[in-house]
JSON list of C-alpha atoms in Angstrom, two decimals:
[
{"chain": "E", "resi": 26, "resn": "MET", "atom": "CA", "xyz": [-48.22, -75.38, -19.04]},
{"chain": "E", "resi": 27, "resn": "GLU", "atom": "CA", "xyz": [-45.45, -72.82, -20.14]},
{"chain": "E", "resi": 28, "resn": "VAL", "atom": "CA", "xyz": [-41.95, -73.85, -21.12]},
{"chain": "E", "resi": 29, "resn": "PHE", "atom": "CA", "xyz": [-38.95, -71.37, -20.71]},
{"chain": "E", "resi": 30, "resn": "ALA", "atom": "CA", "xyz": [-36.05, -72.00, -23.06]},
{"chain": "E", "resi": 31, "resn": "ILE", "atom": "CA", "xyz": [-32.62, -70.26, -23.70]},
{"chain": "E", "resi": 32, "resn": "GLN", "atom": "CA", "xyz": [-32.57, -69.75, -27.38]},
{"chain": "E", "resi": 33, "resn": "GLN", "atom": "CA", "xyz": [-29.68, -68.58, -29.47]},
{"chain": "E", "resi": 34, "resn": "SER", "atom": "CA", "xyz": [-30.59, -68.26, -32.96]},
{"chain": "E", "resi": 35, "resn": "ASP", "atom": "CA", "xyz": [-31.41, -65.25, -35.35]},
{"chain": "E", "resi": 36, "resn": "LEU", "atom": "CA", "xyz": [-31.02, -62.93, -32.38]},
{"chain": "E", "resi": 37, "resn": "LEU", "atom": "CA", "xyz": [-33.85, -64.54, -30.21]},
{"chain": "E", "resi": 38, "resn": "GLY", "atom": "CA", "xyz": [-32.23, -64.95, -26.67]},
{"chain": "E", "resi": 39, "resn": "GLN", "atom": "CA", "xyz": [-34.91, -66.59, -24.80]},
{"chain": "E", "resi": 40, "resn": "VAL", "atom": "CA", "xyz": [-38.54, -67.64, -25.32]},
{"chain": "E", "resi": 41, "resn": "LEU", "atom": "CA", "xyz": [-41.53, -68.74, -23.13]},
{"chain": "E", "resi": 42, "resn": "TYR", "atom": "CA", "xyz": [-44.00, -70.84, -24.90]},
{"chain": "E", "resi": 43, "resn": "ASP", "atom": "CA", "xyz": [-47.13, -72.98, -24.46]},
{"chain": "E", "resi": 44, "resn": "ALA", "atom": "CA", "xyz": [-46.16, -76.49, -24.09]},
{"chain": "E", "resi": 45, "resn": "ALA", "atom": "CA", "xyz": [-49.41, -77.85, -25.69]},
{"chain": "E", "resi": 46, "resn": "THR", "atom": "CA", "xyz": [-49.43, -75.77, -28.96]},
{"chain": "E", "resi": 47, "resn": "GLY", "atom": "CA", "xyz": [-45.71, -74.39, -29.22]},
{"chain": "E", "resi": 48, "resn": "GLU", "atom": "CA", "xyz": [-47.36, -70.73, -29.54]},
{"chain": "E", "resi": 49, "resn": "HIS", "atom": "CA", "xyz": [-44.59, -68.29, -28.14]},
{"chain": "E", "resi": 50, "resn": "ILE", "atom": "CA", "xyz": [-46.07, -66.26, -25.32]},
{"chain": "E", "resi": 51, "resn": "LYS", "atom": "CA", "xyz": [-43.17, -63.88, -25.11]},
{"chain": "E", "resi": 52, "resn": "GLU", "atom": "CA", "xyz": [-39.76, -63.73, -27.04]},
{"chain": "E", "resi": 53, "resn": "TRP", "atom": "CA", "xyz": [-36.68, -61.74, -25.90]},
{"chain": "E", "resi": 54, "resn": "TYR", "atom": "CA", "xyz": [-34.51, -60.67, -28.71]},
{"chain": "E", "resi": 55, "resn": "LEU", "atom": "CA", "xyz": [-30.76, -59.71, -28.51]},
{"chain": "E", "resi": 56, "resn": "PRO", "atom": "CA", "xyz": [-29.25, -56.45, -29.76]},
{"chain": "E", "resi": 57, "resn": "SER", "atom": "CA", "xyz": [-26.48, -58.44, -31.40]},
{"chain": "E", "resi": 58, "resn": "VAL", "atom": "CA", "xyz": [-25.45, -62.19, -31.46]},
{"chain": "E", "resi": 59, "resn": "TYR", "atom": "CA", "xyz": [-23.88, -63.22, -27.98]},
{"chain": "E", "resi": 60, "resn": "ASP", "atom": "CA", "xyz": [-23.72, -65.97, -25.40]},
{"chain": "E", "resi": 61, "resn": "VAL", "atom": "CA", "xyz": [-27.05, -65.70, -23.40]},
{"chain": "E", "resi": 62, "resn": "GLY", "atom": "CA", "xyz": [-25.41, -68.07, -20.85]},
{"chain": "E", "resi": 63, "resn": "ARG", "atom": "CA", "xyz": [-27.76, -69.82, -18.46]},
{"chain": "E", "resi": 64, "resn": "GLY", "atom": "CA", "xyz": [-31.26, -69.42, -17.26]},
{"chain": "E", "resi": 65, "resn": "ARG", "atom": "CA", "xyz": [-33.40, -70.70, -14.71]},
{"chain": "E", "resi": 66, "resn": "CYS", "atom": "CA", "xyz": [-37.27, -71.09, -14.04]},
{"chain": "E", "resi": 67, "resn": "ILE", "atom": "CA", "xyz": [-37.64, -71.19, -10.31]},
{"chain": "E", "resi": 68, "resn": "ASP", "atom": "CA", "xyz": [-40.06, -69.59, -7.56]},
{"chain": "E", "resi": 69, "resn": "VAL", "atom": "CA", "xyz": [-38.25, -66.54, -6.77]},
{"chain": "E", "resi": 70, "resn": "ASP", "atom": "CA", "xyz": [-41.15, -64.68, -5.22]},
{"chain": "E", "resi": 71, "resn": "SER", "atom": "CA", "xyz": [-43.26, -66.78, -3.13]},
{"chain": "E", "resi": 72, "resn": "THR", "atom": "CA", "xyz": [-45.90, -64.11, -2.91]},
{"chain": "E", "resi": 73, "resn": "VAL", "atom": "CA", "xyz": [-46.78, -64.41, -6.51]},
{"chain": "E", "resi": 74, "resn": "ARG", "atom": "CA", "xyz": [-48.38, -67.45, -7.93]},
{"chain": "E", "resi": 75, "resn": "GLY", "atom": "CA", "xyz": [-46.30, -69.45, -10.15]},
{"chain": "E", "resi": 76, "resn": "TYR", "atom": "CA", "xyz": [-42.60, -69.62, -11.17]},
{"chain": "E", "resi": 77, "resn": "GLU", "atom": "CA", "xyz": [-40.30, -66.72, -12.46]},
{"chain": "E", "resi": 78, "resn": "VAL", "atom": "CA", "xyz": [-37.63, -66.99, -15.23]},
{"chain": "E", "resi": 79, "resn": "TYR", "atom": "CA", "xyz": [-34.24, -65.31, -15.74]},
{"chain": "E", "resi": 80, "resn": "SER", "atom": "CA", "xyz": [-31.25, -65.57, -17.86]},
{"chain": "E", "resi": 81, "resn": "MET", "atom": "CA", "xyz": [-28.24, -63.49, -18.41]},
{"chain": "E", "resi": 82, "resn": "LEU", "atom": "CA", "xyz": [-30.75, -61.13, -19.99]},
{"chain": "E", "resi": 83, "resn": "PRO", "atom": "CA", "xyz": [-31.89, -58.22, -18.09]},
{"chain": "E", "resi": 84, "resn": "ASN", "atom": "CA", "xyz": [-35.23, -58.59, -15.67]},
{"chain": "E", "resi": 85, "resn": "LEU", "atom": "CA", "xyz": [-36.99, -61.25, -13.96]},
{"chain": "E", "resi": 86, "resn": "TYR", "atom": "CA", "xyz": [-40.25, -62.43, -15.63]},
{"chain": "E", "resi": 87, "resn": "ASP", "atom": "CA", "xyz": [-43.50, -64.08, -14.39]},
{"chain": "E", "resi": 88, "resn": "CYS", "atom": "CA", "xyz": [-45.01, -67.10, -16.26]},
{"chain": "E", "resi": 89, "resn": "LYS", "atom": "CA", "xyz": [-46.82, -64.79, -18.58]},
{"chain": "E", "resi": 90, "resn": "GLY", "atom": "CA", "xyz": [-43.70, -62.86, -19.69]},
{"chain": "E", "resi": 91, "resn": "ASN", "atom": "CA", "xyz": [-44.35, -59.84, -17.57]},
{"chain": "E", "resi": 92, "resn": "VAL", "atom": "CA", "xyz": [-41.54, -58.13, -15.73]},
{"chain": "E", "resi": 93, "resn": "THR", "atom": "CA", "xyz": [-41.77, -58.75, -11.89]},
{"chain": "E", "resi": 94, "resn": "HIS", "atom": "CA", "xyz": [-39.79, -57.12, -8.88]},
{"chain": "E", "resi": 95, "resn": "ASN", "atom": "CA", "xyz": [-38.90, -58.59, -5.62]},
{"chain": "E", "resi": 96, "resn": "GLN", "atom": "CA", "xyz": [-38.02, -55.52, -3.39]},
{"chain": "E", "resi": 97, "resn": "ASP", "atom": "CA", "xyz": [-36.07, -53.88, -6.24]},
{"chain": "E", "resi": 98, "resn": "THR", "atom": "CA", "xyz": [-34.74, -50.43, -5.64]},
{"chain": "E", "resi": 99, "resn": "ILE", "atom": "CA", "xyz": [-35.94, -47.93, -8.38]},
{"chain": "E", "resi": 100, "resn": "LEU", "atom": "CA", "xyz": [-33.58, -44.95, -8.23]},
{"chain": "E", "resi": 101, "resn": "LEU", "atom": "CA", "xyz": [-35.07, -41.80, -9.57]},
{"chain": "E", "resi": 102, "resn": "ARG", "atom": "CA", "xyz": [-32.22, -39.40, -10.24]},
{"chain": "E", "resi": 103, "resn": "ILE", "atom": "CA", "xyz": [-33.14, -35.48, -10.57]},
{"chain": "E", "resi": 104, "resn": "PRO", "atom": "CA", "xyz": [-30.62, -33.78, -12.64]},
{"chain": "E", "resi": 105, "resn": "GLU", "atom": "CA", "xyz": [-28.86, -30.97, -10.78]},
{"chain": "E", "resi": 106, "resn": "GLY", "atom": "CA", "xyz": [-30.29, -27.54, -11.49]},
{"chain": "E", "resi": 107, "resn": "TYR", "atom": "CA", "xyz": [-33.81, -29.06, -12.63]},
{"chain": "E", "resi": 108, "resn": "GLU", "atom": "CA", "xyz": [-36.83, -28.39, -10.62]},
{"chain": "E", "resi": 109, "resn": "PRO", "atom": "CA", "xyz": [-39.36, -31.01, -10.85]},
{"chain": "E", "resi": 110, "resn": "VAL", "atom": "CA", "xyz": [-42.97, -29.81, -11.22]},
{"chain": "E", "resi": 111, "resn": "ALA", "atom": "CA", "xyz": [-46.01, -31.45, -9.63]},
{"chain": "E", "resi": 112, "resn": "GLY", "atom": "CA", "xyz": [-47.95, -33.40, -12.32]},
{"chain": "E", "resi": 113, "resn": "GLU", "atom": "CA", "xyz": [-45.07, -34.21, -14.41]},
{"chain": "E", "resi": 114, "resn": "GLU", "atom": "CA", "xyz": [-44.82, -37.80, -15.62]},
{"chain": "E", "resi": 115, "resn": "TYR", "atom": "CA", "xyz": [-42.01, -40.00, -16.27]},
{"chain": "E", "resi": 116, "resn": "SER", "atom": "CA", "xyz": [-41.74, -43.29, -18.19]},
{"chain": "E", "resi": 117, "resn": "VAL", "atom": "CA", "xyz": [-39.72, -45.53, -15.79]},
{"chain": "E", "resi": 118, "resn": "PHE", "atom": "CA", "xyz": [-40.23, -48.98, -17.56]},
{"chain": "E", "resi": 119, "resn": "THR", "atom": "CA", "xyz": [-40.30, -49.50, -21.24]},
{"chain": "E", "resi": 120, "resn": "GLY", "atom": "CA", "xyz": [-41.28, -52.33, -23.43]},
{"chain": "E", "resi": 121, "resn": "SER", "atom": "CA", "xyz": [-44.26, -54.39, -23.36]},
{"chain": "E", "resi": 122, "resn": "GLY", "atom": "CA", "xyz": [-46.18, -56.26, -20.75]},
{"chain": "E", "resi": 123, "resn": "LYS", "atom": "CA", "xyz": [-47.24, -55.41, -17.23]},
{"chain": "E", "resi": 124, "resn": "GLN", "atom": "CA", "xyz": [-44.96, -55.28, -14.19]},
{"chain": "E", "resi": 125, "resn": "SER", "atom": "CA", "xyz": [-45.61, -56.87, -10.89]},
{"chain": "E", "resi": 126, "resn": "GLY", "atom": "CA", "xyz": [-44.15, -57.58, -7.59]},
{"chain": "E", "resi": 127, "resn": "SER", "atom": "CA", "xyz": [-42.55, -54.97, -4.80]},
{"chain": "E", "resi": 128, "resn": "TYR", "atom": "CA", "xyz": [-40.19, -52.40, -4.94]},
{"chain": "E", "resi": 129, "resn": "VAL", "atom": "CA", "xyz": [-38.72, -49.63, -3.03]},
{"chain": "E", "resi": 130, "resn": "LEU", "atom": "CA", "xyz": [-38.45, -45.91, -4.54]},
{"chain": "E", "resi": 131, "resn": "LYS", "atom": "CA", "xyz": [-35.53, -43.77, -3.88]},
{"chain": "E", "resi": 132, "resn": "THR", "atom": "CA", "xyz": [-34.81, -40.17, -5.14]},
{"chain": "E", "resi": 133, "resn": "ASP", "atom": "CA", "xyz": [-31.35, -38.79, -5.92]},
{"chain": "E", "resi": 134, "resn": "CYS", "atom": "CA", "xyz": [-31.91, -35.07, -5.55]},
{"chain": "E", "resi": 135, "resn": "GLU", "atom": "CA", "xyz": [-30.10, -32.60, -3.00]},
{"chain": "E", "resi": 136, "resn": "ASP", "atom": "CA", "xyz": [-32.38, -29.55, -3.84]},
{"chain": "E", "resi": 137, "resn": "PHE", "atom": "CA", "xyz": [-35.66, -31.16, -3.56]},
{"chain": "E", "resi": 138, "resn": "MET", "atom": "CA", "xyz": [-37.76, -33.62, -1.57]},
{"chain": "E", "resi": 139, "resn": "VAL", "atom": "CA", "xyz": [-40.09, -35.35, -4.13]},
{"chain": "E", "resi": 140, "resn": "THR", "atom": "CA", "xyz": [-43.15, -37.15, -3.38]},
{"chain": "E", "resi": 141, "resn": "TRP", "atom": "CA", "xyz": [-44.32, -39.57, -6.11]},
{"chain": "E", "resi": 142, "resn": "ASP", "atom": "CA", "xyz": [-47.77, -41.03, -7.20]},
{"chain": "E", "resi": 143, "resn": "ASP", "atom": "CA", "xyz": [-46.59, -44.55, -8.05]},
{"chain": "E", "resi": 144, "resn": "SER", "atom": "CA", "xyz": [-50.21, -45.87, -8.69]},
{"chain": "E", "resi": 145, "resn": "ARG", "atom": "CA", "xyz": [-49.60, -46.37, -12.49]},
{"chain": "E", "resi": 146, "resn": "LEU", "atom": "CA", "xyz": [-46.09, -47.86, -12.20]},
{"chain": "E", "resi": 147, "resn": "LEU", "atom": "CA", "xyz": [-46.65, -51.45, -12.39]},
{"chain": "E", "resi": 148, "resn": "SER", "atom": "CA", "xyz": [-49.56, -51.21, -14.80]},
{"chain": "E", "resi": 149, "resn": "GLU", "atom": "CA", "xyz": [-48.21, -48.71, -17.29]},
{"chain": "E", "resi": 150, "resn": "GLY", "atom": "CA", "xyz": [-44.55, -47.88, -16.13]},
{"chain": "E", "resi": 151, "resn": "ILE", "atom": "CA", "xyz": [-45.47, -44.42, -15.38]},
{"chain": "E", "resi": 152, "resn": "ILE", "atom": "CA", "xyz": [-44.57, -42.56, -12.29]},
{"chain": "E", "resi": 153, "resn": "LYS", "atom": "CA", "xyz": [-45.94, -38.93, -11.53]},
{"chain": "E", "resi": 154, "resn": "VAL", "atom": "CA", "xyz": [-44.69, -36.01, -9.33]},
{"chain": "E", "resi": 155, "resn": "SER", "atom": "CA", "xyz": [-47.31, -35.36, -6.69]},
{"chain": "E", "resi": 156, "resn": "GLU", "atom": "CA", "xyz": [-45.31, -32.67, -4.62]},
{"chain": "E", "resi": 157, "resn": "VAL", "atom": "CA", "xyz": [-42.16, -31.00, -4.52]},
{"chain": "E", "resi": 158, "resn": "VAL", "atom": "CA", "xyz": [-40.55, -29.10, -1.61]},
{"chain": "E", "resi": 159, "resn": "SER", "atom": "CA", "xyz": [-37.42, -27.31, -1.64]},
{"chain": "E", "resi": 160, "resn": "THR", "atom": "CA", "xyz": [-34.65, -28.37, 0.96]},
{"chain": "E", "resi": 161, "resn": "GLY", "atom": "CA", "xyz": [-33.83, -24.54, 1.19]},
{"chain": "E", "resi": 162, "resn": "ILE", "atom": "CA", "xyz": [-30.23, -25.11, 0.51]},
{"chain": "E", "resi": 163, "resn": "LYS", "atom": "CA", "xyz": [-30.01, -22.65, -2.53]},
{"chain": "E", "resi": 164, "resn": "ALA", "atom": "CA", "xyz": [-31.46, -19.89, -0.37]},
{"chain": "E", "resi": 165, "resn": "ILE", "atom": "CA", "xyz": [-28.54, -20.12, 2.23]},
{"chain": "E", "resi": 166, "resn": "GLY", "atom": "CA", "xyz": [-26.26, -17.26, 2.07]},
{"chain": "E", "resi": 167, "resn": "ALA", "atom": "CA", "xyz": [-23.25, -15.99, 4.00]},
{"chain": "E", "resi": 168, "resn": "SER", "atom": "CA", "xyz": [-22.04, -12.74, 5.53]},
{"chain": "E", "resi": 169, "resn": "SER", "atom": "CA", "xyz": [-19.14, -10.83, 3.73]},
{"chain": "E", "resi": 170, "resn": "GLY", "atom": "CA", "xyz": [-15.66, -11.88, 4.62]},
{"chain": "E", "resi": 171, "resn": "SER", "atom": "CA", "xyz": [-16.92, -15.23, 6.24]},
{"chain": "E", "resi": 172, "resn": "VAL", "atom": "CA", "xyz": [-19.02, -18.29, 5.20]},
{"chain": "E", "resi": 173, "resn": "GLN", "atom": "CA", "xyz": [-21.33, -20.52, 6.45]},
{"chain": "E", "resi": 174, "resn": "VAL", "atom": "CA", "xyz": [-21.20, -24.52, 6.12]},
{"chain": "E", "resi": 175, "resn": "TYR", "atom": "CA", "xyz": [-24.22, -26.58, 5.79]},
{"chain": "E", "resi": 176, "resn": "SER", "atom": "CA", "xyz": [-24.84, -30.26, 5.37]},
{"chain": "E", "resi": 177, "resn": "VAL", "atom": "CA", "xyz": [-26.94, -31.15, 2.45]},
{"chain": "E", "resi": 178, "resn": "SER", "atom": "CA", "xyz": [-29.91, -31.68, 4.73]},
{"chain": "E", "resi": 179, "resn": "GLY", "atom": "CA", "xyz": [-29.79, -27.92, 5.79]},
{"chain": "E", "resi": 180, "resn": "GLU", "atom": "CA", "xyz": [-28.09, -28.54, 8.96]},
{"chain": "E", "resi": 181, "resn": "LEU", "atom": "CA", "xyz": [-25.69, -25.58, 9.96]},
{"chain": "E", "resi": 182, "resn": "LEU", "atom": "CA", "xyz": [-22.15, -27.06, 10.68]},
{"chain": "E", "resi": 183, "resn": "ARG", "atom": "CA", "xyz": [-19.83, -23.97, 10.76]},
{"chain": "E", "resi": 184, "resn": "LYS", "atom": "CA", "xyz": [-20.90, -20.33, 11.09]},
{"chain": "E", "resi": 185, "resn": "ASP", "atom": "CA", "xyz": [-18.86, -17.18, 9.99]},
{"chain": "E", "resi": 186, "resn": "VAL", "atom": "CA", "xyz": [-15.42, -19.14, 9.18]},
{"chain": "E", "resi": 187, "resn": "PRO", "atom": "CA", "xyz": [-12.98, -17.88, 6.59]},
{"chain": "E", "resi": 188, "resn": "GLU", "atom": "CA", "xyz": [-13.77, -19.43, 3.18]},
{"chain": "E", "resi": 189, "resn": "GLU", "atom": "CA", "xyz": [-10.49, -21.23, 2.91]},
{"chain": "E", "resi": 190, "resn": "GLU", "atom": "CA", "xyz": [-11.12, -23.01, 6.23]},
{"chain": "E", "resi": 191, "resn": "ALA", "atom": "CA", "xyz": [-14.71, -24.05, 5.47]},
{"chain": "E", "resi": 192, "resn": "LEU", "atom": "CA", "xyz": [-14.13, -27.62, 4.98]},
{"chain": "E", "resi": 193, "resn": "GLN", "atom": "CA", "xyz": [-11.01, -28.32, 6.92]},
{"chain": "E", "resi": 194, "resn": "GLY", "atom": "CA", "xyz": [-11.45, -31.30, 9.31]},
{"chain": "E", "resi": 195, "resn": "LEU", "atom": "CA", "xyz": [-14.63, -32.39, 7.60]},
{"chain": "E", "resi": 196, "resn": "PRO", "atom": "CA", "xyz": [-15.08, -35.85, 6.33]},
{"chain": "E", "resi": 197, "resn": "ALA", "atom": "CA", "xyz": [-15.37, -36.34, 2.56]},
{"chain": "E", "resi": 198, "resn": "GLY", "atom": "CA", "xyz": [-18.92, -35.53, 1.38]},
{"chain": "E", "resi": 199, "resn": "VAL", "atom": "CA", "xyz": [-21.14, -32.64, -0.02]},
{"chain": "E", "resi": 200, "resn": "TYR", "atom": "CA", "xyz": [-21.43, -29.52, 1.70]},
{"chain": "E", "resi": 201, "resn": "VAL", "atom": "CA", "xyz": [-23.17, -26.21, 1.12]},
{"chain": "E", "resi": 202, "resn": "VAL", "atom": "CA", "xyz": [-20.69, -23.44, 1.37]},
{"chain": "E", "resi": 203, "resn": "ASN", "atom": "CA", "xyz": [-21.81, -19.79, 0.78]},
{"chain": "E", "resi": 204, "resn": "GLY", "atom": "CA", "xyz": [-24.89, -21.17, -1.07]},
{"chain": "E", "resi": 205, "resn": "LYS", "atom": "CA", "xyz": [-22.83, -23.30, -3.32]},
{"chain": "E", "resi": 206, "resn": "LYS", "atom": "CA", "xyz": [-22.66, -27.26, -3.17]},
{"chain": "E", "resi": 207, "resn": "ILE", "atom": "CA", "xyz": [-19.00, -28.34, -2.93]},
{"chain": "E", "resi": 208, "resn": "ARG", "atom": "CA", "xyz": [-17.93, -31.79, -3.00]},
{"chain": "E", "resi": 209, "resn": "LYS", "atom": "CA", "xyz": [-14.89, -32.73, -0.68]},
{"chain": "E", "resi": 210, "resn": "GLN", "atom": "CA", "xyz": [-12.96, -35.77, -1.69]}
]
């Protein structure tokens, strides 16, 4: 049997230990002394055997001290101007222990649609770029004297309008005007 405890001594924030031997299975340390607050040991995810533990420290853990997920959203943000390349690998989870549970991947990138290989995500914390497809927004141009206005998904919203009138009457958002992304507040 495992025991979960909130511990506030010598920067140890919480501990999971074997009830019979007292051996620590997993220890979570604090970056500095502060109040951990409260913690719980409950069955959060009924699809996984055993209880999960959590406190004011980040993450939800299974009874072995591994991070577990319950339909968490993992947001992968691609910096503007950077073009991901098939085969690139990113470390999403850091630390020790295996991940388990379920998650939803979302990519924040206007210039590309990225397909991910997440086969090593829960076991190693690694995600790999499988395929990159340009949305074509950067290639959009305009005729001289007027501009075209596109949505970030590439839909033509306005054709051959004066640049100073390009965003008039449109709701707040991101648009592509004369091949450049413009944010309207």
